[in-house]
PDB file of C-alpha atoms in Angstrom:
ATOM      1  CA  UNK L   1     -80.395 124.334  19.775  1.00  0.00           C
ATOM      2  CA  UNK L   2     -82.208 127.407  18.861  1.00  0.00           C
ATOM      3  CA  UNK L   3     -80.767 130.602  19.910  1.00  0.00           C
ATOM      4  CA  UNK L   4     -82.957 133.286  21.911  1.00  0.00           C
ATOM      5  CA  UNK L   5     -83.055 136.829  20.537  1.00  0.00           C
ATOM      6  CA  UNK L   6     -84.801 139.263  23.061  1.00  0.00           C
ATOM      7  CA  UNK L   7     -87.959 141.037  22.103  1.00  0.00           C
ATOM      8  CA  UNK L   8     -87.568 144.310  20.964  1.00  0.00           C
ATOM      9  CA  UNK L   9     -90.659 145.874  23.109  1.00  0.00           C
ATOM     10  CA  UNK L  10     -88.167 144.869  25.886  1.00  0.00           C
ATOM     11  CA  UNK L  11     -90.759 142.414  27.275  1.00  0.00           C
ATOM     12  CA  UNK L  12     -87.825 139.641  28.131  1.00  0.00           C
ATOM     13  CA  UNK L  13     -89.674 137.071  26.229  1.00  0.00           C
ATOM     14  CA  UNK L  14     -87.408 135.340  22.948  1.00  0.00           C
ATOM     15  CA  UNK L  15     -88.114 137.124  19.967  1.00  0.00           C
ATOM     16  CA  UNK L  16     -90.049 134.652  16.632  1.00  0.00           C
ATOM     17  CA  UNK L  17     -87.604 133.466  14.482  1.00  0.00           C
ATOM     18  CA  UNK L  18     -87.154 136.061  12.131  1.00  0.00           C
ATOM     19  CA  UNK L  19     -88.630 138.413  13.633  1.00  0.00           C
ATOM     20  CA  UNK L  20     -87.815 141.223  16.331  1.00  0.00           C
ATOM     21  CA  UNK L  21     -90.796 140.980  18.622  1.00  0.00           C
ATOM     22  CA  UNK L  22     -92.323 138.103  20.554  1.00  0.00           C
ATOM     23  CA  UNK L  23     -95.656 136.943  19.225  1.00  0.00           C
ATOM     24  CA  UNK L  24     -97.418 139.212  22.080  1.00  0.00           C
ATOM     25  CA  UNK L  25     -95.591 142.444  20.674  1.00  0.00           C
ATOM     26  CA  UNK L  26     -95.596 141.585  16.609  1.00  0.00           C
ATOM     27  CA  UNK L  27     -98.207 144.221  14.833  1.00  0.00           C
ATOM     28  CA  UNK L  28     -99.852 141.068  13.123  1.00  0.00           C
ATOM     29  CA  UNK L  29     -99.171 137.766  14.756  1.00  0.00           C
ATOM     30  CA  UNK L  30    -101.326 135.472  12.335  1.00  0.00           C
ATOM     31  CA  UNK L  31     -98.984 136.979   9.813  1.00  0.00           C
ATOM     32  CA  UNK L  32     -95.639 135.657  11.828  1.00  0.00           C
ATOM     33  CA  UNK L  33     -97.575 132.437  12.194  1.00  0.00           C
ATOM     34  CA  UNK L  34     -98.263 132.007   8.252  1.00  0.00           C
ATOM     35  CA  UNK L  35     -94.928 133.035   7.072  1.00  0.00           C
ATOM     36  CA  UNK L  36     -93.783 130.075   9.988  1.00  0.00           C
ATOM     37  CA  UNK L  37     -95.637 127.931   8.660  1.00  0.00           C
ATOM     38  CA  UNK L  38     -94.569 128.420   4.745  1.00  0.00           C
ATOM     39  CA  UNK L  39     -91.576 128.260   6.160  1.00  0.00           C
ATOM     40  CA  UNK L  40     -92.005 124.913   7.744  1.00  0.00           C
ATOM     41  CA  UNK L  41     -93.914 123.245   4.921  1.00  0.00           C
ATOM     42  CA  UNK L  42     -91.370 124.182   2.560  1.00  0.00           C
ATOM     43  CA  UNK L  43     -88.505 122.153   4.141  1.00  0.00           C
ATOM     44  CA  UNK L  44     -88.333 118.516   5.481  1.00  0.00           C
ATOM     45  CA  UNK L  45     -85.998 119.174   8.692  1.00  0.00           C
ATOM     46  CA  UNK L  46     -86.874 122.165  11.001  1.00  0.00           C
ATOM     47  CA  UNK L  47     -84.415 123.355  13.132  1.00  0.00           C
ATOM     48  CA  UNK L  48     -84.199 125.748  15.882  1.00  0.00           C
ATOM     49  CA  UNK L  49     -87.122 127.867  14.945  1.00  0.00           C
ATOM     50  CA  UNK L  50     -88.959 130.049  17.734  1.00  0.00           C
ATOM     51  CA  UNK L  51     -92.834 129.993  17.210  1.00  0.00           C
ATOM     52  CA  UNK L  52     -93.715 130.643  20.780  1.00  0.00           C
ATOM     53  CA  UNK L  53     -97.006 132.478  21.571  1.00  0.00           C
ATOM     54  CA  UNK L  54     -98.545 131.454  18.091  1.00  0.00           C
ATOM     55  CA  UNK L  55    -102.056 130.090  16.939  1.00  0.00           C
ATOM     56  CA  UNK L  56    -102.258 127.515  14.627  1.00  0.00           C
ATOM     57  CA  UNK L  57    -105.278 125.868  13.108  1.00  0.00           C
ATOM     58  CA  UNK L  58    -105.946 123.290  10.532  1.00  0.00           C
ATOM     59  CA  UNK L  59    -102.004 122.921   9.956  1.00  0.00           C
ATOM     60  CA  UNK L  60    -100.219 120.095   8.671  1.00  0.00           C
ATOM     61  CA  UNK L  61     -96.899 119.506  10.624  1.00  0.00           C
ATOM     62  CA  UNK L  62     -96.929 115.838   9.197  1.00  0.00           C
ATOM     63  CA  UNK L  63     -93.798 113.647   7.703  1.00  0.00           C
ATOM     64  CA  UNK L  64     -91.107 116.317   9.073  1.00  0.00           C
ATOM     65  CA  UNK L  65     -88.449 116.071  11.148  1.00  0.00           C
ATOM     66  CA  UNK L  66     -87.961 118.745  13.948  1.00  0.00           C
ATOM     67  CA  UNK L  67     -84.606 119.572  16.203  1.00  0.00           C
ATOM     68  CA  UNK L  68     -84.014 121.654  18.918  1.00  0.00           C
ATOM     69  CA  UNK L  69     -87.344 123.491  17.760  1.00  0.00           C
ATOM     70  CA  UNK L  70     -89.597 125.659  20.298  1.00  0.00           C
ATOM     71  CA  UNK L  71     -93.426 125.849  20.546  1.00  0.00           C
ATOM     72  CA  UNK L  72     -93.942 126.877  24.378  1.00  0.00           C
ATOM     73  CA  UNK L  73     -97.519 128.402  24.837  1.00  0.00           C
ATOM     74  CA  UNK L  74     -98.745 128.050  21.502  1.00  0.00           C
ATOM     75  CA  UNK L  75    -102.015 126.678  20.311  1.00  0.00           C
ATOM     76  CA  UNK L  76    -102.773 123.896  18.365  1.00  0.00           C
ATOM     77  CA  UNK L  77    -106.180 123.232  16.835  1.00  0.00           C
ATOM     78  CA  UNK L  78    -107.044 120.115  14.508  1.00  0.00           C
ATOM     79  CA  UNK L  79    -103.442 119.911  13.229  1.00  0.00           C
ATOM     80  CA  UNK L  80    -101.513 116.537  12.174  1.00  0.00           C
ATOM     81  CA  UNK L  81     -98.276 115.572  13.463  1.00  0.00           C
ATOM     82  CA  UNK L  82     -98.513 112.298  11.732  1.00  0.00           C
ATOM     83  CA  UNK L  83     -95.471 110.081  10.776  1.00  0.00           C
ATOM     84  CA  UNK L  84     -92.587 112.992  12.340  1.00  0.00           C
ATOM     85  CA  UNK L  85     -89.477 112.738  13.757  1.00  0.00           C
ATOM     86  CA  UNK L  86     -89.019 115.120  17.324  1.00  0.00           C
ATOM     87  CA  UNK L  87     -85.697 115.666  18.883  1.00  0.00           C
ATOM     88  CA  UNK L  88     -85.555 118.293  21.940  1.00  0.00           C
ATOM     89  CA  UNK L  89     -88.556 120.255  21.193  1.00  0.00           C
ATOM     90  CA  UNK L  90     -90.717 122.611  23.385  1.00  0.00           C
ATOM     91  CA  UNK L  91     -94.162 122.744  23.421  1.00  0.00           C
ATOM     92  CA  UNK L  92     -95.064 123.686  27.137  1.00  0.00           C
ATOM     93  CA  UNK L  93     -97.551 125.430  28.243  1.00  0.00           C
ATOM     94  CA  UNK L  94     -99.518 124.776  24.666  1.00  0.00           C
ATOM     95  CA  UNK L  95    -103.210 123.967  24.394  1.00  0.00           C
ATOM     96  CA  UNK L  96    -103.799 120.952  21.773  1.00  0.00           C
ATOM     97  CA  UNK L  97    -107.165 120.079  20.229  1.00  0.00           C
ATOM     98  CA  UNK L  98    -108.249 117.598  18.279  1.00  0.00           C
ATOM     99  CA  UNK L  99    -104.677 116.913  17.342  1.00  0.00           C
ATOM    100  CA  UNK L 100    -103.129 113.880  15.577  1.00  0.00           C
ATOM    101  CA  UNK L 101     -99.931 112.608  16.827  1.00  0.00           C
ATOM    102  CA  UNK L 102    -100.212 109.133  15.246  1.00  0.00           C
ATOM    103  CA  UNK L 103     -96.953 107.162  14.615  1.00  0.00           C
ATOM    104  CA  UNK L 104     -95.117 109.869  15.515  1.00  0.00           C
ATOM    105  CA  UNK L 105     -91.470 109.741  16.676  1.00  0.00           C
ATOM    106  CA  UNK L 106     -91.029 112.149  19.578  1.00  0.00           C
ATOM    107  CA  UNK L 107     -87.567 111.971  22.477  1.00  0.00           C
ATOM    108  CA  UNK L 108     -86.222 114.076  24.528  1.00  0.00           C
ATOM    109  CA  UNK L 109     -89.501 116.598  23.890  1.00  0.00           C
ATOM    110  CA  UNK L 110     -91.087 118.183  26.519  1.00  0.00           C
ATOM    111  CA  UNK L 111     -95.174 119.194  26.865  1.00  0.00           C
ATOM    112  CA  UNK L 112     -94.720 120.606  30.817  1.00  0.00           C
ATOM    113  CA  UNK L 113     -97.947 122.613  31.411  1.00  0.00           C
ATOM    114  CA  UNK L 114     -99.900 121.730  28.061  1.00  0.00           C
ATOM    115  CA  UNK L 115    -103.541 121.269  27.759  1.00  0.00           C
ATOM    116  CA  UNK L 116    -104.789 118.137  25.332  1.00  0.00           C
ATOM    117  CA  UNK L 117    -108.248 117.586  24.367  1.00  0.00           C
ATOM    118  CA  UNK L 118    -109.301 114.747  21.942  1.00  0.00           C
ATOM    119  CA  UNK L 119    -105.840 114.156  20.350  1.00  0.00           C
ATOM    120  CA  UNK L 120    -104.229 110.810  19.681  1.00  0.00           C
ATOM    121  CA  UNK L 121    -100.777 109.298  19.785  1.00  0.00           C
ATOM    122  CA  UNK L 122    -101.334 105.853  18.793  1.00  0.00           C
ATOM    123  CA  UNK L 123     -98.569 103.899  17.714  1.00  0.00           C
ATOM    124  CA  UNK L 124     -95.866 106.424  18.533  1.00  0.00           C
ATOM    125  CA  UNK L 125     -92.794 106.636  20.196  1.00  0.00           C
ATOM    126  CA  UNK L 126     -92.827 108.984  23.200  1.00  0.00           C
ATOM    127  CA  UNK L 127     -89.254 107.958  24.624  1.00  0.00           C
ATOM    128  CA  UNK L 128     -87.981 110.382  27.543  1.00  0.00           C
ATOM    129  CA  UNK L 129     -91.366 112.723  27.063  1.00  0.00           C
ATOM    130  CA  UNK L 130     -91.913 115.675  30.103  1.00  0.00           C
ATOM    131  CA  UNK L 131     -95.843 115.610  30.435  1.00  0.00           C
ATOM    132  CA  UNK L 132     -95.454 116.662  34.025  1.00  0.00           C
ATOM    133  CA  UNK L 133     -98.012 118.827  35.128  1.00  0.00           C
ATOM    134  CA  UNK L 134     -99.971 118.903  32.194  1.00  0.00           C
ATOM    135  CA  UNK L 135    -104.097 117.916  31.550  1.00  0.00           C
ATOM    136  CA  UNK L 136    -105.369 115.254  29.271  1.00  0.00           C
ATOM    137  CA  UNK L 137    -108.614 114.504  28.457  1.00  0.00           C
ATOM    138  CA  UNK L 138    -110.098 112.431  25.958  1.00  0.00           C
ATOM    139  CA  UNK L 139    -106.718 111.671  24.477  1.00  0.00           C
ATOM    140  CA  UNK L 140    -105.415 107.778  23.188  1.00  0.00           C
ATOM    141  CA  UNK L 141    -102.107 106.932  23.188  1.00  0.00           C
ATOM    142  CA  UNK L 142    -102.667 103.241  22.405  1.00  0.00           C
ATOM    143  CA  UNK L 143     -99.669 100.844  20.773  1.00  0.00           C
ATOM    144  CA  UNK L 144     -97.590 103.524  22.202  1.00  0.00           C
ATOM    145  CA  UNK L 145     -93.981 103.602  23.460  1.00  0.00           C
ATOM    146  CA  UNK L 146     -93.567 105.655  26.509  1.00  0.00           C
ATOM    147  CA  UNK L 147     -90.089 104.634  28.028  1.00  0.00           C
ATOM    148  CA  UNK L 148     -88.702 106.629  30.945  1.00  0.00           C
ATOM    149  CA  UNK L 149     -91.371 109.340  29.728  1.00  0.00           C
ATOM    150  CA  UNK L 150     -92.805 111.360  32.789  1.00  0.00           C
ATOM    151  CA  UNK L 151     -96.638 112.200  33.567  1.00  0.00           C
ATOM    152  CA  UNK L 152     -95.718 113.699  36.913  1.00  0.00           C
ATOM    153  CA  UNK L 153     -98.729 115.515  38.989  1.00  0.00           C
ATOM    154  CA  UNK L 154    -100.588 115.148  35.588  1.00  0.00           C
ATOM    155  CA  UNK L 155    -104.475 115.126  35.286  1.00  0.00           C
ATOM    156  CA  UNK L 156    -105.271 112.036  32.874  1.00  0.00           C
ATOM    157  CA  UNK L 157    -109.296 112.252  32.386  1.00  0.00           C
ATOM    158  CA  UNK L 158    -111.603 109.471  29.772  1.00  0.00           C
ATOM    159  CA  UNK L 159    -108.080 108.268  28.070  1.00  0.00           C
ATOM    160  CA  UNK L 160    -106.792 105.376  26.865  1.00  0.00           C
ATOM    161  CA  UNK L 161    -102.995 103.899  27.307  1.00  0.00           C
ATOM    162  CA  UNK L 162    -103.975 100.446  25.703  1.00  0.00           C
ATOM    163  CA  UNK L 163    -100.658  97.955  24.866  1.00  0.00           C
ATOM    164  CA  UNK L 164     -98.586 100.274  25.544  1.00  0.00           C
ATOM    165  CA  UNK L 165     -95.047 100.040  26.830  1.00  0.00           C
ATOM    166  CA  UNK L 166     -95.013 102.452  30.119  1.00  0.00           C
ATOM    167  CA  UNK L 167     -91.648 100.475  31.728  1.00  0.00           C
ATOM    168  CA  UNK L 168     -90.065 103.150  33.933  1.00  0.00           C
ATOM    169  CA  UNK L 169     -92.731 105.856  32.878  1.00  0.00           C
ATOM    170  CA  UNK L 170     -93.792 108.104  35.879  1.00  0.00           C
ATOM    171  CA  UNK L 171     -97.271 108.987  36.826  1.00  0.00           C
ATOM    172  CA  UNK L 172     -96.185 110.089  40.587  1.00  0.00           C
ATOM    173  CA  UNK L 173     -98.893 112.762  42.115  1.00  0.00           C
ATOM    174  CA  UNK L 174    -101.164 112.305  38.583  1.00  0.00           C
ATOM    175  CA  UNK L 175    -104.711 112.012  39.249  1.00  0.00           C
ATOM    176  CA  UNK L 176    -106.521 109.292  37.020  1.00  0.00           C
ATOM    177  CA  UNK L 177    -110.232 109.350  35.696  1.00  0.00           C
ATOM    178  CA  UNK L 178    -111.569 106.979  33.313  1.00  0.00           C
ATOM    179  CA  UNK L 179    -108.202 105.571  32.254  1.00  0.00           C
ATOM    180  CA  UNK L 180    -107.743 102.160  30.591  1.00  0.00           C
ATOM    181  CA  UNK L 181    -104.093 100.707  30.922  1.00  0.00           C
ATOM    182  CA  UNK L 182    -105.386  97.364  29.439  1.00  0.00           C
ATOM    183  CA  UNK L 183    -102.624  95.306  28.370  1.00  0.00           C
ATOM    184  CA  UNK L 184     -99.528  97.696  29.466  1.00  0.00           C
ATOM    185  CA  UNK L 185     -97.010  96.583  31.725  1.00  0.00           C
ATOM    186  CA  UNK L 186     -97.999  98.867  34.253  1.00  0.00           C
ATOM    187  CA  UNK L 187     -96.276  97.068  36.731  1.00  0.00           C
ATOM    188  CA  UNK L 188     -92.596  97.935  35.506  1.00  0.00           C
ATOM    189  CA  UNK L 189     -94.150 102.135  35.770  1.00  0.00           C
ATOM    190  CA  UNK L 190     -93.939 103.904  38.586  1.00  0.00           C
ATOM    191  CA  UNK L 191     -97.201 105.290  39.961  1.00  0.00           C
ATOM    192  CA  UNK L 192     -95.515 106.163  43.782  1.00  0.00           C
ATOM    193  CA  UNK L 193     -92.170 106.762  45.234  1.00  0.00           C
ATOM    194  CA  UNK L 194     -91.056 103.887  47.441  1.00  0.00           C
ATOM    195  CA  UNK L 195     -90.738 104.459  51.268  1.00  0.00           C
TER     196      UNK L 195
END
């Protein structure tokens, strides 16, 4: 698990990997984000890394494999996340646009908070995923595996959940508009608490 460094401007936030400021406090954050992102592309397995607080844009996260790694309230704008592999990760609080997630392998992983506009999960595994409290709009996660995964008080807007496997997924509290569960077993999810 990745290991939290304090920023040096004494903010309380963690510190970027290799870095001694928090994205807020760095003197050039697209910088910190490119030299993140070199690193990342340069290796096949990502571990612990700290990019919270960063922009990203037209990245390619694809055919990696992530652990332990933290994203919280970063931005993600037409990247690919296509064909990885995501144990324990953080990503909440992030805005996601035009994002594709497709055959992706993500447990344990938590998007708490996030924003996602026109991005797509199809055909991915989303085992034990925290969506809880996040928006989604305009977002497929069709052919998708979504085991024990929680969408908890969760606004789901004009998106699709098409053959997908949502046995003991929660969507307690969530508010759905527009959403197609056509051919999911949404009778083994949970969409209230019993009395």
């Amino acid at each position: 698990m990745f290991s939290l460094y304090p920023c040096a401007a004494g903010c309380g936030k963690p510190s970027l990997s290799g870095s001694k400021t928090c994205a807020q406090h760095s003197a050039n954050p697209e910088l910190e984000a490119g030299r993140l992102i070199h690193y990342i592309q340069s290796q096949t397995s990502v571990k612990d890394l700290v990019c919270n607080g960063l922009h990203f844009s037209s990245i390619d996260f694809s055919h990696r494999r992530y652990f332990g790694c933290s994203f919280i309230d970063c931005t993600f704008s037409l990247c690919v996340f296509t064909k990885s592999f995501f144990r324990m990760n953080f990503f909440d609080f992030s805005h996601f646009s035009e994002c594709d997630f497709s055959k992706t392998d993500f447990q344990f992983t938590s998007f708490a908070g996030s924003t996602f506009q026109d991005c797509t999960f199809e055909g991915s595994e989303l085992v034990h995923v925290n969506f809880t409290g996040s928006q989604i709009y305009d977002t497929t996660f069709n052919d998708s595996n979504l085991y024990n995964s929680r969408f908890i008080n969760t606004k789901i807007q004009s998106s699709d959940f098409i053959d997908c496997n949502v046995k003991k997924t929660f969507f307690i509290a969530s508010k759905h508009e527009q959403v197609s569960f056509k051919s999911s077993n949404t009778a083994e999810a949970v969409f209230e608490l019993e009395q």
